[in-house]
């Protein structure tokens, strides 16, 4: 069976890595892919938003299954477009993708179905913003309503800072929307909870905890994610039941009632305090870098899972996980997420042994004349599976130290809370 994976990040590389292990997989095409995916799939240089060209390529190469990694093509309606052409797309419709596209949409759904989340108010303009902020306790959370590549959330220590962030969004800092949401700050520990849904049934699909801050000790500005580990150490069976009953099930029910049943991976970003989970936000796809650790721990054939989803029989498949711990550490270009050098050569990646227990997933890399280059941002993901998190982290650090790359930056403390507790 030929499969297409849409995207070019570490998430998509790890999805290709897992699909490659299936006996039912014939050939994987990655659109557009990166230097790492080129070793296990055929990279196809088509823009992920050029649905017409993607459709023609799928038809010409006898591809029936499409796994969409990033959120932007889903939000823009790639599933709706391709399924009209006869392809199965593992991912939600444009209507269901509003869970990630619009913070306001998700908040309204939470309010209607009594899903526990932070108190909030949505704004289209600056009218009434100052008065609302004055009534709030600090810190205050400001969220861009639309997509912002993981950089649209600000935790503001002062009311002056909160007002400034609102003005920046309203003036068009993010192209997706000038709308924003002002939320109360929720204290607790963050965790990621994943489910798979076929539109009719759903299945648990792992837990993880990521590290958004650029600096060690979780300091500095937010990023798309500097590392993650799985499973989450704070989601107990008792907490999980609350997540399912109070958050996941009402959400799926609400989407069905709106006429847009969810198909694909639903990722709930949670805050947990005193065993009580609250929803921070939804993503309508696998997280990056959380996907990398989930793919390392997943024992069940990923293609079989996708095919069960296609038949709306996800409830009939048993999804098994390794009892080992997985960790991924992201290496970014120095200066990220602010000013950074862009293109630079990465050497010595061939020194790293790649197997089912340790793997180097690529993100912002490309090949030229058989040499590998970084194009900036988050670039590499050293990922390991081991008996405990400390051992997994040691392996990841050793992998990254072998790489000769002058712009390399990575955190050495990923998982510090769980390892030190």
XYZ file of C-alpha atoms in Angstrom, residues 52-354:
303
model
C -4.881 20.417 -6.573
C -1.249 19.377 -7.200
C -1.312 17.021 -4.206
C -4.516 15.382 -5.510
C -3.004 14.875 -8.974
C 0.149 13.386 -7.469
C -1.860 10.984 -5.276
C -3.870 9.770 -8.254
C -0.800 9.343 -10.475
C 0.973 7.283 -7.798
C -1.914 5.067 -6.698
C -2.019 6.494 -3.165
C -5.231 5.946 -1.192
C -4.177 6.864 2.375
C -3.053 10.352 3.380
C -1.724 11.184 6.867
C -1.734 14.945 7.474
C 0.822 16.022 10.072
C 0.556 19.828 10.469
C -2.505 21.870 11.418
C -2.504 24.505 8.660
C -3.607 22.256 5.735
C -6.275 20.695 7.980
C -7.616 24.096 9.005
C -7.610 25.120 5.320
C -9.715 22.052 4.397
C -7.343 19.493 2.863
C -9.472 16.603 4.151
C -12.666 17.993 2.602
C -10.917 18.594 -0.743
C -9.129 15.241 -1.037
C -11.997 13.080 0.214
C -14.231 14.542 -2.511
C -11.592 13.179 -4.919
C -11.828 9.682 -3.400
C -8.860 9.581 -0.988
C -8.980 8.734 2.721
C -7.431 11.476 4.821
C -6.435 10.681 8.388
C -7.315 13.989 9.999
C -10.342 16.150 10.804
C -12.556 18.168 8.474
C -12.281 21.936 8.121
C -15.308 22.361 10.401
C -13.926 20.073 13.131
C -10.507 21.759 12.822
C -12.035 24.901 14.350
C -11.063 23.346 17.693
C -7.518 24.477 16.942
C -8.193 27.271 14.468
C -10.208 29.361 16.909
C -9.694 29.655 20.671
C -13.092 31.405 20.845
C -14.845 28.469 19.152
C -13.322 26.016 21.633
C -14.172 28.233 24.598
C -17.800 28.479 23.465
C -17.954 24.686 23.152
C -16.501 24.363 26.672
C -19.105 26.765 28.032
C -21.999 24.947 26.346
C -20.935 21.474 27.499
C -19.558 22.500 30.924
C -16.010 21.398 30.057
C -13.629 22.584 32.816
C -11.357 25.353 31.532
C -10.094 28.819 32.499
C -12.500 31.741 32.790
C -12.170 33.953 29.725
C -13.495 36.639 27.435
C -13.026 36.963 23.665
C -12.343 40.273 21.924
C -12.469 41.429 18.282
C -11.126 44.902 19.063
C -9.548 46.841 21.938
C -12.957 48.118 23.081
C -13.469 47.139 26.729
C -10.088 45.390 27.014
C -8.537 47.800 29.494
C -11.580 47.633 31.789
C -11.622 43.804 31.668
C -7.889 43.510 32.436
C -8.198 45.935 35.376
C -10.588 43.501 37.117
C -8.247 40.513 36.729
C -5.579 39.055 39.000
C -2.085 38.607 37.598
C -0.582 36.686 35.878
C -2.951 37.072 32.919
C -2.982 34.790 29.873
C -3.377 36.361 26.418
C -4.040 34.048 23.466
C -4.202 34.829 19.774
C -7.516 33.434 18.529
C -6.038 31.923 15.366
C -3.053 29.732 14.499
C 0.293 31.081 15.670
C 2.759 28.165 15.305
C 2.822 27.571 19.072
C 3.830 31.197 19.765
C 0.412 32.821 20.265
C 0.167 32.403 24.045
C 1.633 34.930 26.480
C 1.624 34.641 30.271
C 1.764 38.256 31.396
C 3.092 39.156 34.840
C 1.670 42.699 34.777
C -1.551 44.275 33.501
C 0.527 46.675 31.390
C 2.193 43.745 29.628
C -1.192 42.052 29.089
C -2.587 45.199 27.467
C 0.500 45.465 25.232
C 0.117 41.835 24.031
C -3.564 42.410 23.221
C -2.657 45.483 21.147
C 0.057 43.552 19.264
C -2.391 40.805 18.264
C -5.118 43.294 17.370
C -2.656 45.185 15.151
C -1.962 41.992 13.182
C 1.070 40.328 14.787
C -0.331 36.969 13.647
C -1.695 36.749 10.104
C -4.378 34.217 11.054
C -6.525 36.593 13.120
C -6.659 39.930 14.947
C -8.990 38.415 17.544
C -7.753 37.336 20.962
C -8.836 35.697 24.196
C -8.028 36.950 27.700
C -7.926 34.152 30.284
C -7.348 33.667 33.961
C -4.045 32.003 34.764
C -4.356 28.384 35.895
C -1.649 27.006 38.182
C -0.712 23.347 38.137
C 1.301 20.981 35.958
C 0.773 20.694 32.215
C 0.259 17.403 30.393
C -0.767 16.235 26.924
C -3.497 13.640 26.421
C -4.175 12.091 23.011
C -7.090 10.145 21.578
C -7.889 8.689 18.154
C -11.423 9.046 16.813
C -13.028 7.510 13.730
C -16.068 9.806 13.966
C -18.023 7.143 15.806
C -15.711 5.655 18.458
C -12.527 6.819 20.151
C -9.424 5.237 21.677
C -6.734 6.445 24.055
C -3.544 7.275 22.132
C -0.947 8.057 24.757
C 0.181 10.802 27.125
C 3.205 13.069 27.152
C 4.647 16.165 28.781
C 6.491 18.763 26.767
C 8.732 21.714 27.552
C 7.727 24.895 25.750
C 10.284 27.323 27.212
C 13.598 27.861 25.462
C 15.739 27.902 28.631
C 16.681 25.293 31.201
C 14.476 25.223 34.278
C 11.577 26.167 31.963
C 12.664 29.797 31.604
C 12.624 32.281 28.744
C 10.153 32.712 25.882
C 7.750 30.063 24.627
C 8.691 27.956 21.613
C 7.011 25.255 19.570
C 8.545 22.764 22.050
C 12.117 21.997 23.138
C 11.571 18.414 24.234
C 9.034 15.929 25.566
C 8.711 12.638 27.372
C 6.130 9.875 27.550
C 4.187 8.688 29.431
C 3.118 11.644 31.538
C 3.942 11.107 35.203
C 0.900 13.009 36.501
C -2.009 11.388 34.618
C -3.182 8.657 36.979
C -6.106 6.303 36.248
C -8.349 8.498 38.403
C -7.316 11.657 36.547
C -7.693 9.895 33.189
C -11.322 8.996 33.923
C -12.031 12.664 34.634
C -10.278 13.683 31.393
C -12.431 11.285 29.374
C -15.755 11.984 31.069
C -15.438 15.734 31.650
C -13.374 16.851 28.648
C -12.982 14.392 25.742
C -16.471 12.861 25.563
C -18.418 16.146 25.825
C -16.184 17.611 23.083
C -16.759 14.706 20.675
C -20.482 14.808 21.450
C -20.582 18.566 20.810
C -18.852 18.255 17.430
C -21.239 15.489 16.360
C -24.186 17.730 17.234
C -22.640 20.475 15.099
C -22.533 18.021 12.185
C -18.737 17.678 12.101
C -17.762 14.405 13.842
C -14.058 14.282 14.620
C -11.764 11.918 12.681
C -8.043 11.725 13.432
C -5.907 12.588 16.450
C -7.289 14.937 19.089
C -4.687 16.373 21.430
C -5.865 17.914 24.689
C -3.401 20.273 26.348
C -4.273 20.081 30.042
C -3.406 21.680 33.352
C -3.718 19.379 36.361
C -3.925 20.474 39.976
C -5.115 18.414 42.959
C -6.061 15.599 40.539
C -8.462 17.902 38.690
C -7.794 18.348 34.950
C -8.766 21.496 33.068
C -8.499 22.104 29.341
C -5.927 24.676 28.232
C -6.394 24.149 24.489
C -7.035 21.586 21.774
C -4.819 20.653 18.846
C -6.347 18.682 16.008
C -3.208 16.651 15.211
C -0.249 15.034 16.929
C 2.000 17.460 18.787
C 5.572 18.155 17.786
C 7.746 17.006 19.635
C 5.189 14.804 21.494
C 4.583 12.701 18.383
C 8.218 11.589 18.356
C 8.018 9.998 21.819
C 4.613 8.442 21.118
C 5.872 6.818 17.909
C 8.844 5.356 19.818
C 6.538 3.807 22.453
C 3.790 2.615 20.076
C 3.945 -1.167 19.552
C 0.836 -1.608 17.409
C 1.120 -1.270 13.616
C 0.258 2.381 12.850
C -1.106 1.588 9.399
C -3.481 -1.014 10.900
C -4.749 1.676 13.282
C -5.347 4.096 10.389
C -7.165 1.425 8.352
C -9.380 0.589 11.363
C -10.177 4.286 11.584
C -11.075 4.343 7.884
C -13.575 1.514 8.461
C -14.921 3.259 11.612
C -13.815 0.230 13.629
C -11.241 1.823 15.941
C -13.061 0.192 18.869
C -12.090 -3.265 17.535
C -8.335 -2.711 17.572
C -6.092 -3.125 20.620
C -3.401 -0.427 20.837
C -0.316 -1.582 22.728
C 2.470 0.545 24.200
C 5.992 -0.166 25.378
C 6.386 -0.127 29.165
C 9.646 1.764 28.649
C 9.998 5.542 28.878
C 10.631 7.712 25.830
C 12.232 11.127 25.571
C 13.028 13.508 22.754
C 15.328 16.526 22.967
C 15.028 19.212 20.311
C 18.154 20.859 18.929
C 17.407 24.300 17.525
C 19.468 26.987 15.830
C 21.145 29.321 18.325
C 18.988 32.384 18.892
C 15.659 30.588 18.361
C 12.841 31.630 18.828
C 14.194 35.133 18.153
C 16.901 36.209 15.705
C 19.010 33.283 14.515
C 21.369 32.273 11.780
C 19.483 30.410 9.101
C 21.393 28.097 6.772
C 24.338 26.174 8.236
C 25.815 22.737 7.594
C 25.172 19.821 9.940
C 27.900 17.167 10.012
C 28.474 13.779 11.680
C 24.849 12.622 11.771
C 26.070 9.319 10.287
C 27.892 8.644 13.592
C 24.543 8.108 15.331
C 23.216 4.554 15.449
C 19.571 4.492 14.367
